[in-house]
Amino acid sequence: MQTNPFDHDGFREECGVFGIWRHEDAASHTALGLHALQHRGQEAAGIVAFDGRRFNTHRALGHVADAFETEQVMSQLKGYAAVGHVRYATFGDTVLRNVQPLYADLSFGGFAIGHNGNLTNARSLRQRLVKSGCIFQSTSDTEVIVHLVAISAYSTVLDRLIDALRQIEGAYSLVALTEHGMIGMRDPLGVRPLSLGRLHDGTWILTSETVALDIIGAEFVRDIAPGEIIIINDEGIESIHPFPPARRRFCVFEHIYFARPDSMVEGLSVYDVRKRIGAELAREMPVPADVVVPVPDSGVPAAIGYAAEAGIPFELGIIRNHYVGRTFIEPTQHIRNLGVKLKHNANRLIMEGRRVVLVDDSIVRGTTSIKIVQMVREAGATEVHMRIASPPTTNPCFYGVDTPERGQLLAANMDLEAMRKHIGVDSLAFVSMNGLYRAVGERNGRNDEFPQYCDACFTGNYPIPISDQQSGWESAQLSLLAESA
């Protein structure tokens, strides 16, 4: 598959999971749910359905619409229950054997599982399992969970799962399907999201984000709690908490970038949080200007908040072309240099002769920021000030998000003034950690002793051990990250 030379140089989305129990059109509803979660993973998609006798599977590379667009494909996915997954591989190639949900015939019957997150001790577990005779069919860390369930000495599926989860480290939201029910799980710190929803006919849904409930007309019931396992079957719904209580550390970048703005995440409107981040930026780092312009699309809510707080007009000074997908064009350096203009175009009438505040969600490598700023200057802006709706990204994520190595992170290698000069702006400012925390509802800002969120990409404070890294397996772990969700 040809890679896209015009991709944004920022964070890559994670993955998305969806599950539904007891609906005559389970696979169709799952495909719709995955459409709503497409922003979380655009490399591959899969659905496993169960019809009471057999599991029916279809997995494919590409977008959901491509994978499930034909009546022939959907007609094969018969069943009253289904789980689905959209995937983004963080490094390396995406191959069909790694597309989720993974499925295996185990001693107790069929078992399908979809995973959003990353296991930080997957390498050591994998080595142990291979030595014991397990044969891996993929390079996904999710398959480690499948093998741990398969070899567990416990008798019930639930006890086998708990046994497996006690051995893994990392961040995860999991949705599993067996012949007897659907199971949803979150890691004890609740780093990755998972929500419970319900249709009026009593059908239960598990999903990464509430937008997947909206698209099928389901109501949001609640978020699955950190460390909670929820079991859904024809007898109803059961919740258990098999892990010791822990301080929750939900990924704060879900609020900044990953989640869709029309989602509710951990009880908060993502859209409102992003506007509040923009307002915090305007209060913390104001600058005289004539117009506030978002870098589309992720910078829009923060720019609205900034403009409202600063009393400066908000305008769409940069227009995004939504139809730049994968390309047959050979990605030469010349074409790469043109890429930003194919994806974004300056609205000259908005910016010519004006002092512009550009608002974006983050700066990672900075390559796209340089090109955007150059484009705005070429459109006639007299001053360009950049405001970023997150603190400086100084550390990679090991919990299921694609971030470059630390040496490629601009903020890890330059101070603020050096970054400003490198990007070519008249001023550069990031929201403070306390400002970010105030925006997500923590009135007193960040509690440095007991942080309320996972913010390791900004602070280097990793709340879950990164065992494979600490054991000196960095190159191997990066290989696993390539295939994890």
Tab-separated table of C-alpha atoms in Angstrom:
chain	number	residue	atom	x	y	z
A	1	MET	CA	0.000	0.000	0.000
A	2	GLN	CA	1.386	3.386	-1.004
A	3	THR	CA	2.008	5.663	1.948
A	4	ASN	CA	0.742	9.196	1.931
A	5	PRO	CA	3.473	11.828	1.579
A	6	PHE	CA	1.087	14.587	2.675
A	7	ASP	CA	0.366	13.310	6.165
A	8	HIS	CA	0.451	15.713	9.101
A	9	ASP	CA	3.634	15.317	11.119
A	10	GLY	CA	1.798	15.253	14.425
A	11	PHE	CA	0.441	12.460	16.590
A	12	ARG	CA	-1.279	9.560	14.922
A	13	GLU	CA	-4.641	8.442	16.174
A	14	GLU	CA	-4.782	5.328	18.284
A	15	CYS	CA	-7.361	2.626	17.552
A	16	GLY	CA	-11.082	2.269	18.073
A	17	VAL	CA	-13.176	-0.642	19.353
A	18	PHE	CA	-16.882	-1.356	19.084
A	19	GLY	CA	-19.031	-4.241	20.318
A	20	ILE	CA	-22.753	-5.023	20.210
A	21	TRP	CA	-24.790	-7.794	21.829
A	22	ARG	CA	-28.203	-9.048	20.722
A	23	HIS	CA	-29.242	-7.213	17.582
A	24	GLU	CA	-30.420	-8.756	14.325
A	25	ASP	CA	-28.225	-6.358	12.333
A	26	ALA	CA	-25.191	-6.562	14.619
A	27	ALA	CA	-22.570	-6.393	11.853
A	28	SER	CA	-24.250	-3.451	10.095
A	29	HIS	CA	-24.478	-1.514	13.340
A	30	THR	CA	-20.834	-2.341	14.037
A	31	ALA	CA	-19.801	-1.039	10.604
A	32	LEU	CA	-21.687	2.194	11.305
A	33	GLY	CA	-20.013	2.486	14.688
A	34	LEU	CA	-16.602	1.999	13.092
A	35	HIS	CA	-17.438	4.755	10.590
A	36	ALA	CA	-17.879	7.107	13.550
A	37	LEU	CA	-14.550	5.910	14.994
A	38	GLN	CA	-12.651	6.175	11.700
A	39	HIS	CA	-10.586	9.092	13.025
A	40	ARG	CA	-9.005	6.724	15.571
A	41	GLY	CA	-7.515	4.410	12.967
A	42	GLN	CA	-7.387	4.641	9.198
A	43	GLU	CA	-5.077	1.816	8.160
A	44	ALA	CA	-7.376	-1.178	8.570
A	45	ALA	CA	-10.742	-2.342	9.869
A	46	GLY	CA	-12.316	-5.630	10.901
A	47	ILE	CA	-15.518	-7.196	12.216
A	48	VAL	CA	-16.148	-10.577	13.843
A	49	ALA	CA	-19.824	-11.584	14.162
A	50	PHE	CA	-21.426	-14.563	15.929
A	51	ASP	CA	-24.699	-16.122	14.763
A	52	GLY	CA	-25.171	-18.700	17.512
A	53	ARG	CA	-23.325	-21.460	15.663
A	54	ARG	CA	-20.231	-19.964	14.091
A	55	PHE	CA	-18.054	-16.868	14.070
A	56	ASN	CA	-17.981	-14.928	10.795
A	57	THR	CA	-15.029	-12.659	10.104
A	58	HIS	CA	-14.011	-10.001	7.630
A	59	ARG	CA	-10.860	-7.897	7.985
A	60	ALA	CA	-9.300	-5.619	5.398
A	61	LEU	CA	-6.732	-2.905	4.896
A	62	GLY	CA	-8.018	0.605	4.296
A	63	HIS	CA	-10.993	2.634	5.497
A	64	VAL	CA	-14.229	1.225	6.869
A	65	ALA	CA	-16.153	2.247	3.755
A	66	ASP	CA	-13.723	0.285	1.604
A	67	ALA	CA	-13.686	-2.772	3.854
A	68	PHE	CA	-17.470	-3.103	4.284
A	69	GLU	CA	-18.916	-1.345	1.246
A	70	THR	CA	-20.432	-4.327	-0.557
A	71	GLU	CA	-23.604	-6.259	0.180
A	72	GLN	CA	-21.652	-9.453	-0.428
A	73	VAL	CA	-19.275	-8.696	2.449
A	74	MET	CA	-22.013	-7.685	4.873
A	75	SER	CA	-24.188	-10.687	3.999
A	76	GLN	CA	-21.388	-12.974	5.159
A	77	LEU	CA	-21.256	-11.317	8.577
A	78	LYS	CA	-24.397	-12.947	9.930
A	79	GLY	CA	-24.955	-12.772	13.637
A	80	TYR	CA	-26.720	-11.203	16.612
A	81	ALA	CA	-23.431	-10.131	18.225
A	82	ALA	CA	-20.301	-8.537	16.811
A	83	VAL	CA	-17.071	-6.773	17.701
A	84	GLY	CA	-15.205	-4.380	15.417
A	85	HIS	CA	-11.935	-2.514	15.311
A	86	VAL	CA	-10.291	0.322	13.379
A	87	ARG	CA	-6.532	0.313	13.459
A	88	TYR	CA	-3.555	2.545	13.033
A	89	ALA	CA	-0.098	0.948	13.020
A	90	THR	CA	2.353	3.298	14.669
A	91	PHE	CA	5.496	2.341	12.768
A	92	GLY	CA	6.148	0.027	9.801
A	93	ASP	CA	3.742	-1.590	7.405
A	94	THR	CA	0.207	-2.670	8.130
A	95	VAL	CA	-0.388	-6.275	7.119
A	96	LEU	CA	-3.599	-8.287	7.121
A	97	ARG	CA	-2.446	-10.751	9.779
A	98	ASN	CA	-2.298	-7.897	12.312
A	99	VAL	CA	-5.738	-6.472	11.555
A	100	GLN	CA	-8.138	-6.805	14.461
A	101	PRO	CA	-10.307	-8.115	15.971
A	102	LEU	CA	-8.050	-11.129	16.396
A	103	TYR	CA	-9.900	-14.447	16.414
A	104	ALA	CA	-8.911	-17.875	17.745
A	105	ASP	CA	-10.585	-21.217	18.352
A	106	LEU	CA	-9.679	-22.061	21.950
A	107	SER	CA	-10.569	-25.006	24.158
A	108	PHE	CA	-13.756	-23.299	25.336
A	109	GLY	CA	-14.802	-22.171	21.840
A	110	GLY	CA	-14.365	-19.141	19.649
A	111	PHE	CA	-12.712	-16.022	21.047
A	112	ALA	CA	-12.460	-12.617	19.320
A	113	ILE	CA	-10.778	-9.551	20.805
A	114	GLY	CA	-10.149	-5.935	19.820
A	115	HIS	CA	-7.634	-3.757	21.643
A	116	ASN	CA	-7.032	-0.033	21.924
A	117	GLY	CA	-3.753	0.669	23.699
A	118	ASN	CA	-0.339	-0.919	24.064
A	119	LEU	CA	1.215	-3.528	26.326
A	120	THR	CA	4.525	-2.346	27.725
A	121	ASN	CA	5.736	-5.811	28.729
A	122	ALA	CA	4.619	-7.551	25.527
A	123	ARG	CA	8.152	-8.409	24.454
A	124	SER	CA	9.056	-10.293	27.606
A	125	LEU	CA	5.674	-12.045	27.703
A	126	ARG	CA	5.989	-13.027	24.070
A	127	GLN	CA	9.444	-14.527	24.626
A	128	ARG	CA	8.129	-16.535	27.568
A	129	LEU	CA	5.128	-17.780	25.592
A	130	VAL	CA	7.224	-18.793	22.587
A	131	LYS	CA	9.564	-20.752	24.855
A	132	SER	CA	6.556	-22.573	26.293
A	133	GLY	CA	5.480	-23.657	22.805
A	134	CYS	CA	3.000	-20.959	21.737
A	135	ILE	CA	2.982	-20.215	18.018
A	136	PHE	CA	2.269	-16.590	17.076
A	137	GLN	CA	0.461	-15.746	13.857
A	138	SER	CA	0.944	-11.968	14.063
A	139	THR	CA	3.336	-9.396	15.489
A	140	SER	CA	0.546	-7.630	17.381
A	141	ASP	CA	0.888	-7.286	21.132
A	142	THR	CA	-2.820	-8.131	21.341
A	143	GLU	CA	-2.009	-11.738	20.426
A	144	VAL	CA	-0.104	-12.001	23.696
A	145	ILE	CA	-3.462	-11.665	25.468
A	146	VAL	CA	-4.983	-14.398	23.285
A	147	HIS	CA	-2.200	-16.833	24.180
A	148	LEU	CA	-2.362	-15.988	27.874
A	149	VAL	CA	-6.089	-16.753	27.814
A	150	ALA	CA	-5.489	-19.959	25.852
A	151	ILE	CA	-2.946	-21.443	28.257
A	152	SER	CA	-4.557	-20.299	31.496
A	153	ALA	CA	-5.291	-23.109	33.938
A	154	TYR	CA	-8.593	-21.531	35.007
A	155	SER	CA	-11.833	-23.050	33.781
A	156	THR	CA	-14.117	-20.134	32.884
A	157	VAL	CA	-13.479	-17.594	30.134
A	158	LEU	CA	-13.796	-14.752	32.624
A	159	ASP	CA	-11.264	-16.238	35.032
A	160	ARG	CA	-8.877	-16.908	32.145
A	161	LEU	CA	-9.168	-13.280	31.070
A	162	ILE	CA	-8.534	-11.997	34.576
A	163	ASP	CA	-5.543	-14.330	34.812
A	164	ALA	CA	-4.212	-12.877	31.535
A	165	LEU	CA	-4.809	-9.277	32.577
A	166	ARG	CA	-2.948	-9.782	35.843
A	167	GLN	CA	0.164	-10.638	33.842
A	168	ILE	CA	0.151	-7.726	31.415
A	169	GLU	CA	1.305	-4.158	31.865
A	170	GLY	CA	0.278	-1.187	29.800
A	171	ALA	CA	-2.789	0.706	28.688
A	172	TYR	CA	-5.783	-1.052	27.238
A	173	SER	CA	-9.446	-0.942	26.474
A	174	LEU	CA	-10.558	-4.348	25.278
A	175	VAL	CA	-13.773	-5.719	23.810
A	176	ALA	CA	-13.994	-9.503	23.539
A	177	LEU	CA	-16.669	-11.791	22.106
A	178	THR	CA	-17.307	-15.452	22.962
A	179	GLU	CA	-20.176	-17.842	22.308
A	180	HIS	CA	-21.726	-16.877	25.635
A	181	GLY	CA	-21.346	-13.121	25.797
A	182	MET	CA	-19.430	-9.916	25.246
A	183	ILE	CA	-16.816	-8.591	27.665
A	184	GLY	CA	-15.405	-5.080	28.014
A	185	MET	CA	-12.305	-4.192	30.031
A	186	ARG	CA	-10.220	-1.137	30.943
A	187	ASP	CA	-6.771	-1.065	32.478
A	188	PRO	CA	-6.638	-0.229	36.208
A	189	LEU	CA	-5.603	3.381	35.558
A	190	GLY	CA	-8.183	3.946	32.820
A	191	VAL	CA	-5.700	5.412	30.340
A	192	ARG	CA	-7.752	4.477	27.277
A	193	PRO	CA	-11.490	5.233	26.962
A	194	LEU	CA	-14.421	2.811	26.825
A	195	SER	CA	-18.124	3.609	27.085
A	196	LEU	CA	-21.325	1.638	27.544
A	197	GLY	CA	-24.458	2.392	25.545
A	198	ARG	CA	-27.885	0.891	24.927
A	199	LEU	CA	-30.533	0.836	22.227
A	200	HIS	CA	-34.203	1.064	23.202
A	201	ASP	CA	-34.724	-2.620	22.386
A	202	GLY	CA	-32.261	-3.602	25.110
A	203	THR	CA	-29.247	-4.073	22.864
A	204	TRP	CA	-25.960	-3.299	24.653
A	205	ILE	CA	-23.003	-1.539	23.038
A	206	LEU	CA	-19.382	-1.008	24.052
A	207	THR	CA	-17.380	1.629	22.204
A	208	SER	CA	-14.292	3.816	22.415
A	209	GLU	CA	-16.307	7.024	21.972
A	210	THR	CA	-19.888	8.205	22.330
A	211	VAL	CA	-20.056	9.358	18.691
A	212	ALA	CA	-20.379	5.684	17.743
A	213	LEU	CA	-23.521	5.553	19.888
A	214	ASP	CA	-24.936	8.648	18.227
A	215	ILE	CA	-24.646	7.231	14.728
A	216	ILE	CA	-26.819	4.201	15.550
A	217	GLY	CA	-29.292	6.076	17.745
A	218	ALA	CA	-28.146	4.522	21.017
A	219	GLU	CA	-28.126	6.261	24.379
A	220	PHE	CA	-24.997	6.717	26.450
A	221	VAL	CA	-25.248	4.847	29.739
A	222	ARG	CA	-21.873	5.441	31.387
A	223	ASP	CA	-18.117	5.133	31.039
A	224	ILE	CA	-16.567	1.822	31.984
A	225	ALA	CA	-14.565	2.524	35.137
A	226	PRO	CA	-10.793	2.068	35.319
A	227	GLY	CA	-10.017	-1.551	36.160
A	228	GLU	CA	-13.621	-2.606	35.572
A	229	ILE	CA	-14.643	-5.707	33.633
A	230	ILE	CA	-18.188	-5.723	32.306
A	231	ILE	CA	-19.884	-8.924	31.157
A	232	ILE	CA	-22.888	-8.758	28.825
A	233	ASN	CA	-24.979	-11.805	27.898
A	234	ASP	CA	-28.583	-12.911	27.604
A	235	GLU	CA	-28.918	-12.933	31.379
A	236	GLY	CA	-28.144	-9.226	31.541
A	237	ILE	CA	-25.116	-7.209	32.482
A	238	GLU	CA	-22.612	-7.762	35.280
A	239	SER	CA	-19.746	-5.605	36.532
A	240	ILE	CA	-16.722	-6.751	38.494
A	241	HIS	CA	-13.590	-4.993	39.751
A	242	PRO	CA	-10.849	-7.628	40.085
A	243	PHE	CA	-7.946	-5.222	40.527
A	244	PRO	CA	-6.903	-3.164	43.553
A	245	PRO	CA	-8.126	0.449	43.395
A	246	ALA	CA	-5.683	2.848	41.711
A	247	ARG	CA	-5.608	6.553	40.976
A	248	ARG	CA	-7.068	7.059	37.516
A	249	ARG	CA	-4.759	8.496	34.871
A	250	PHE	CA	-6.898	9.013	31.777
A	251	CYS	CA	-4.959	10.147	28.696
A	252	VAL	CA	-5.243	13.930	28.630
A	253	PHE	CA	-4.457	13.980	24.912
A	254	GLU	CA	-7.883	12.475	24.243
A	255	HIS	CA	-9.254	15.896	25.195
A	256	ILE	CA	-6.646	17.797	23.191
A	257	TYR	CA	-6.689	15.884	19.928
A	258	PHE	CA	-7.621	12.187	19.704
A	259	ALA	CA	-11.327	12.131	20.472
A	260	ARG	CA	-13.828	13.617	18.056
A	261	PRO	CA	-15.003	17.041	19.242
A	262	ASP	CA	-18.621	15.854	19.332
A	263	SER	CA	-17.785	13.055	21.791
A	264	MET	CA	-18.344	13.008	25.528
A	265	VAL	CA	-15.220	11.663	27.218
A	266	GLU	CA	-15.076	10.882	30.936
A	267	GLY	CA	-18.131	13.023	31.484
A	268	LEU	CA	-16.779	16.039	29.609
A	269	SER	CA	-17.658	17.501	26.224
A	270	VAL	CA	-14.488	17.327	24.139
A	271	TYR	CA	-15.579	20.396	22.186
A	272	ASP	CA	-16.102	22.454	25.342
A	273	VAL	CA	-12.762	21.361	26.794
A	274	ARG	CA	-10.928	22.422	23.646
A	275	LYS	CA	-12.632	25.811	23.684
A	276	ARG	CA	-11.627	26.237	27.319
A	277	ILE	CA	-8.021	25.380	26.449
A	278	GLY	CA	-8.105	28.167	23.865
A	279	ALA	CA	-9.510	30.585	26.428
A	280	GLU	CA	-6.733	29.617	28.863
A	281	LEU	CA	-4.176	30.333	26.127
A	282	ALA	CA	-5.666	33.774	25.523
A	283	ARG	CA	-5.490	34.597	29.219
A	284	GLU	CA	-1.986	33.211	29.700
A	285	MET	CA	-0.332	34.409	26.488
A	286	PRO	CA	-2.257	37.279	24.891
A	287	VAL	CA	-0.858	39.137	21.900
A	288	PRO	CA	-2.171	42.135	19.919
A	289	ALA	CA	-3.625	40.792	16.680
A	290	ASP	CA	-6.305	41.351	14.058
A	291	VAL	CA	-7.547	37.834	13.438
A	292	VAL	CA	-7.448	34.362	15.012
A	293	VAL	CA	-7.017	31.527	12.516
A	294	PRO	CA	-7.144	27.797	13.338
A	295	VAL	CA	-4.929	25.207	11.717
A	296	PRO	CA	-7.668	22.857	10.481
A	297	ASP	CA	-9.262	20.807	11.703
A	298	SER	CA	-8.003	20.040	15.187
A	299	GLY	CA	-7.220	23.647	16.049
A	300	VAL	CA	-10.739	24.951	15.407
A	301	PRO	CA	-12.393	24.659	18.856
A	302	ALA	CA	-9.322	26.038	20.655
A	303	ALA	CA	-9.168	28.941	18.198
A	304	ILE	CA	-12.847	29.705	18.860
A	305	GLY	CA	-12.134	29.784	22.586
A	306	TYR	CA	-9.039	31.946	22.106
A	307	ALA	CA	-10.876	34.439	19.886
A	308	ALA	CA	-13.832	34.738	22.256
A	309	GLU	CA	-11.623	35.314	25.296
A	310	ALA	CA	-9.283	37.725	23.503
A	311	GLY	CA	-12.050	39.654	21.737
A	312	ILE	CA	-10.376	39.119	18.358
A	313	PRO	CA	-12.341	37.984	15.268
A	314	PHE	CA	-12.212	34.274	14.427
A	315	GLU	CA	-11.817	33.479	10.739
A	316	LEU	CA	-11.131	30.425	8.598
A	317	GLY	CA	-7.911	31.763	7.152
A	318	ILE	CA	-6.719	28.296	6.136
A	319	ILE	CA	-8.977	25.999	4.155
A	320	ARG	CA	-8.408	22.269	4.284
A	321	ASN	CA	-8.829	19.993	1.285
A	322	HIS	CA	-10.501	16.880	2.715
A	323	TYR	CA	-9.942	14.847	-0.426
A	324	VAL	CA	-6.187	14.370	-0.204
A	325	GLY	CA	-5.938	10.685	0.557
A	326	ARG	CA	-3.475	8.073	-0.531
A	327	THR	CA	-1.819	8.949	-3.760
A	328	PHE	CA	-0.321	7.249	-6.781
A	329	ILE	CA	2.133	10.142	-7.110
A	330	GLU	CA	5.707	9.138	-6.397
A	331	PRO	CA	6.523	10.859	-3.075
A	332	THR	CA	9.646	12.672	-4.221
A	333	GLN	CA	11.018	15.491	-2.109
A	334	HIS	CA	9.525	17.995	-4.531
A	335	ILE	CA	6.078	16.459	-4.136
A	336	ARG	CA	6.505	16.354	-0.350
A	337	ASN	CA	7.269	20.060	-0.380
A	338	LEU	CA	4.032	20.674	-2.272
A	339	GLY	CA	2.081	18.429	0.070
A	340	VAL	CA	1.027	21.085	2.577
A	341	LYS	CA	-0.482	23.179	-0.229
A	342	LEU	CA	-2.459	20.206	-1.460
A	343	LYS	CA	-3.844	19.671	2.029
A	344	HIS	CA	-4.181	23.314	3.126
A	345	ASN	CA	-4.645	26.573	1.251
A	346	ALA	CA	-4.398	30.104	2.602
A	347	ASN	CA	-7.456	32.341	2.390
A	348	ARG	CA	-5.554	35.462	1.315
A	349	LEU	CA	-8.449	37.903	1.809
A	350	ILE	CA	-8.578	36.978	5.498
A	351	MET	CA	-4.870	37.374	6.251
A	352	GLU	CA	-3.387	39.924	3.894
A	353	GLY	CA	-2.125	42.967	5.804
A	354	ARG	CA	-3.188	41.545	9.169
A	355	ARG	CA	-1.575	40.329	12.374
A	356	VAL	CA	-2.530	36.669	12.620
A	357	VAL	CA	-2.752	34.341	15.617
A	358	LEU	CA	-2.448	30.743	14.398
A	359	VAL	CA	-3.909	28.167	16.803
A	360	ASP	CA	-2.984	24.481	16.551
A	361	ASP	CA	-3.381	21.489	18.850
A	362	SER	CA	0.292	20.508	19.130
A	363	ILE	CA	3.773	20.718	17.666
A	364	VAL	CA	5.562	17.406	17.256
A	365	ARG	CA	8.364	17.479	14.705
A	366	GLY	CA	7.437	20.981	13.559
A	367	THR	CA	7.780	20.324	9.836
A	368	THR	CA	4.144	21.050	9.021
A	369	SER	CA	4.136	24.131	11.266
A	370	ILE	CA	7.041	25.603	9.291
A	371	LYS	CA	5.161	25.147	6.014
A	372	ILE	CA	1.884	26.521	7.393
A	373	VAL	CA	3.620	29.624	8.738
A	374	GLN	CA	5.389	30.171	5.432
A	375	MET	CA	2.070	29.851	3.602
A	376	VAL	CA	0.428	32.403	5.906
A	377	ARG	CA	3.271	34.866	5.388
A	378	GLU	CA	3.059	34.389	1.628
A	379	ALA	CA	-0.648	35.244	1.918
A	380	GLY	CA	0.369	38.681	3.174
A	381	ALA	CA	0.197	38.435	6.970
A	382	THR	CA	2.246	41.198	8.586
A	383	GLU	CA	2.790	39.209	11.804
A	384	VAL	CA	2.303	35.548	12.622
A	385	HIS	CA	1.893	34.434	16.229
A	386	MET	CA	1.435	30.749	17.046
A	387	ARG	CA	-0.511	29.484	20.048
A	388	ILE	CA	-0.534	25.769	20.871
A	389	ALA	CA	-3.415	24.089	22.736
A	390	SER	CA	-1.136	21.656	24.575
A	391	PRO	CA	2.090	21.923	26.551
A	392	PRO	CA	5.351	21.168	24.696
A	393	THR	CA	5.590	17.500	23.694
A	394	THR	CA	8.928	16.317	25.062
A	395	ASN	CA	8.487	12.558	25.480
A	396	PRO	CA	7.176	9.639	23.411
A	397	CYS	CA	4.064	7.693	24.327
A	398	PHE	CA	4.334	3.956	25.057
A	399	TYR	CA	0.629	3.449	25.713
A	400	GLY	CA	-0.725	3.002	22.201
A	401	VAL	CA	-0.196	6.350	20.502
A	402	ASP	CA	2.187	6.930	17.628
A	403	THR	CA	4.782	9.484	18.657
A	404	PRO	CA	8.230	9.882	17.151
A	405	GLU	CA	11.318	8.961	19.100
A	406	ARG	CA	12.400	11.612	21.588
A	407	GLY	CA	15.213	12.764	19.325
A	408	GLN	CA	12.633	13.777	16.717
A	409	LEU	CA	10.426	15.765	19.082
A	410	LEU	CA	11.080	19.459	18.540
A	411	ALA	CA	10.356	20.492	22.133
A	412	ALA	CA	12.727	17.838	23.475
A	413	ASN	CA	15.636	19.358	21.586
A	414	MET	CA	14.980	23.116	21.537
A	415	ASP	CA	13.959	25.746	24.040
A	416	LEU	CA	11.010	28.025	23.317
A	417	GLU	CA	13.037	30.743	21.606
A	418	ALA	CA	14.856	28.247	19.396
A	419	MET	CA	11.522	26.687	18.439
A	420	ARG	CA	10.108	30.106	17.595
A	421	LYS	CA	12.990	30.871	15.266
A	422	HIS	CA	12.904	27.391	13.746
A	423	ILE	CA	9.194	27.641	12.905
A	424	GLY	CA	9.503	31.249	11.782
A	425	VAL	CA	6.864	32.985	13.892
A	426	ASP	CA	6.920	36.345	15.646
A	427	SER	CA	5.891	34.709	18.917
A	428	LEU	CA	5.218	31.176	20.106
A	429	ALA	CA	3.413	30.009	23.236
A	430	PHE	CA	1.985	26.773	24.607
A	431	VAL	CA	-0.787	26.395	27.145
A	432	SER	CA	0.659	25.746	30.594
A	433	MET	CA	0.165	22.456	32.407
A	434	ASN	CA	-2.015	24.216	34.968
A	435	GLY	CA	-3.996	25.905	32.208
A	436	LEU	CA	-4.595	22.546	30.540
A	437	TYR	CA	-5.729	20.989	33.796
A	438	ARG	CA	-8.050	23.914	34.533
A	439	ALA	CA	-9.609	23.412	31.098
A	440	VAL	CA	-10.428	19.778	31.917
A	441	GLY	CA	-12.100	20.824	35.151
A	442	GLU	CA	-9.298	20.718	37.725
A	443	ARG	CA	-9.813	24.133	39.308
A	444	ASN	CA	-6.468	24.127	41.101
A	445	GLY	CA	-4.502	22.931	38.095
A	446	ARG	CA	-2.201	19.925	38.067
A	447	ASN	CA	-1.524	18.109	41.330
A	448	ASP	CA	2.183	17.430	40.897
A	449	GLU	CA	2.228	14.781	43.629
A	450	PHE	CA	-0.823	12.911	42.310
A	451	PRO	CA	-1.463	13.929	38.673
A	452	GLN	CA	-5.064	13.449	37.650
A	453	TYR	CA	-4.286	12.447	34.051
A	454	CYS	CA	-1.635	10.614	32.092
A	455	ASP	CA	0.481	13.471	30.735
A	456	ALA	CA	3.723	11.558	30.155
A	457	CYS	CA	4.147	13.040	26.673
A	458	PHE	CA	4.576	16.442	28.355
A	459	THR	CA	6.234	15.509	31.647
A	460	GLY	CA	7.977	12.155	31.184
A	461	ASN	CA	5.971	10.919	34.212
A	462	TYR	CA	4.965	7.442	33.020
A	463	PRO	CA	2.249	6.073	35.336
A	464	ILE	CA	2.576	2.467	34.087
A	465	PRO	CA	5.938	0.661	33.949
A	466	ILE	CA	7.529	0.535	30.500
A	467	SER	CA	9.219	-2.752	31.278
A	468	ASP	CA	10.434	-3.697	27.813
A	469	GLN	CA	12.089	-0.296	27.464
A	470	GLN	CA	13.662	-0.475	30.896
A	471	SER	CA	14.945	-3.987	30.194
A	472	GLY	CA	16.987	-2.717	27.256
A	473	TRP	CA	14.787	-4.016	24.463
A	474	GLU	CA	14.196	-0.639	22.838
A	475	SER	CA	14.517	-1.754	19.236
A	476	ALA	CA	12.303	-4.770	19.831
A	477	GLN	CA	9.709	-2.678	21.613
A	478	LEU	CA	9.585	-0.213	18.737
A	479	SER	CA	8.902	-3.184	16.487
A	480	LEU	CA	6.021	-4.201	18.729
A	481	LEU	CA	4.701	-0.660	18.808
A	482	ALA	CA	4.582	-0.840	15.031
A	483	GLU	CA	2.010	-3.577	15.228
A	484	SER	CA	0.101	-2.604	18.352
A	485	ALA	CA	-3.190	-0.778	18.457
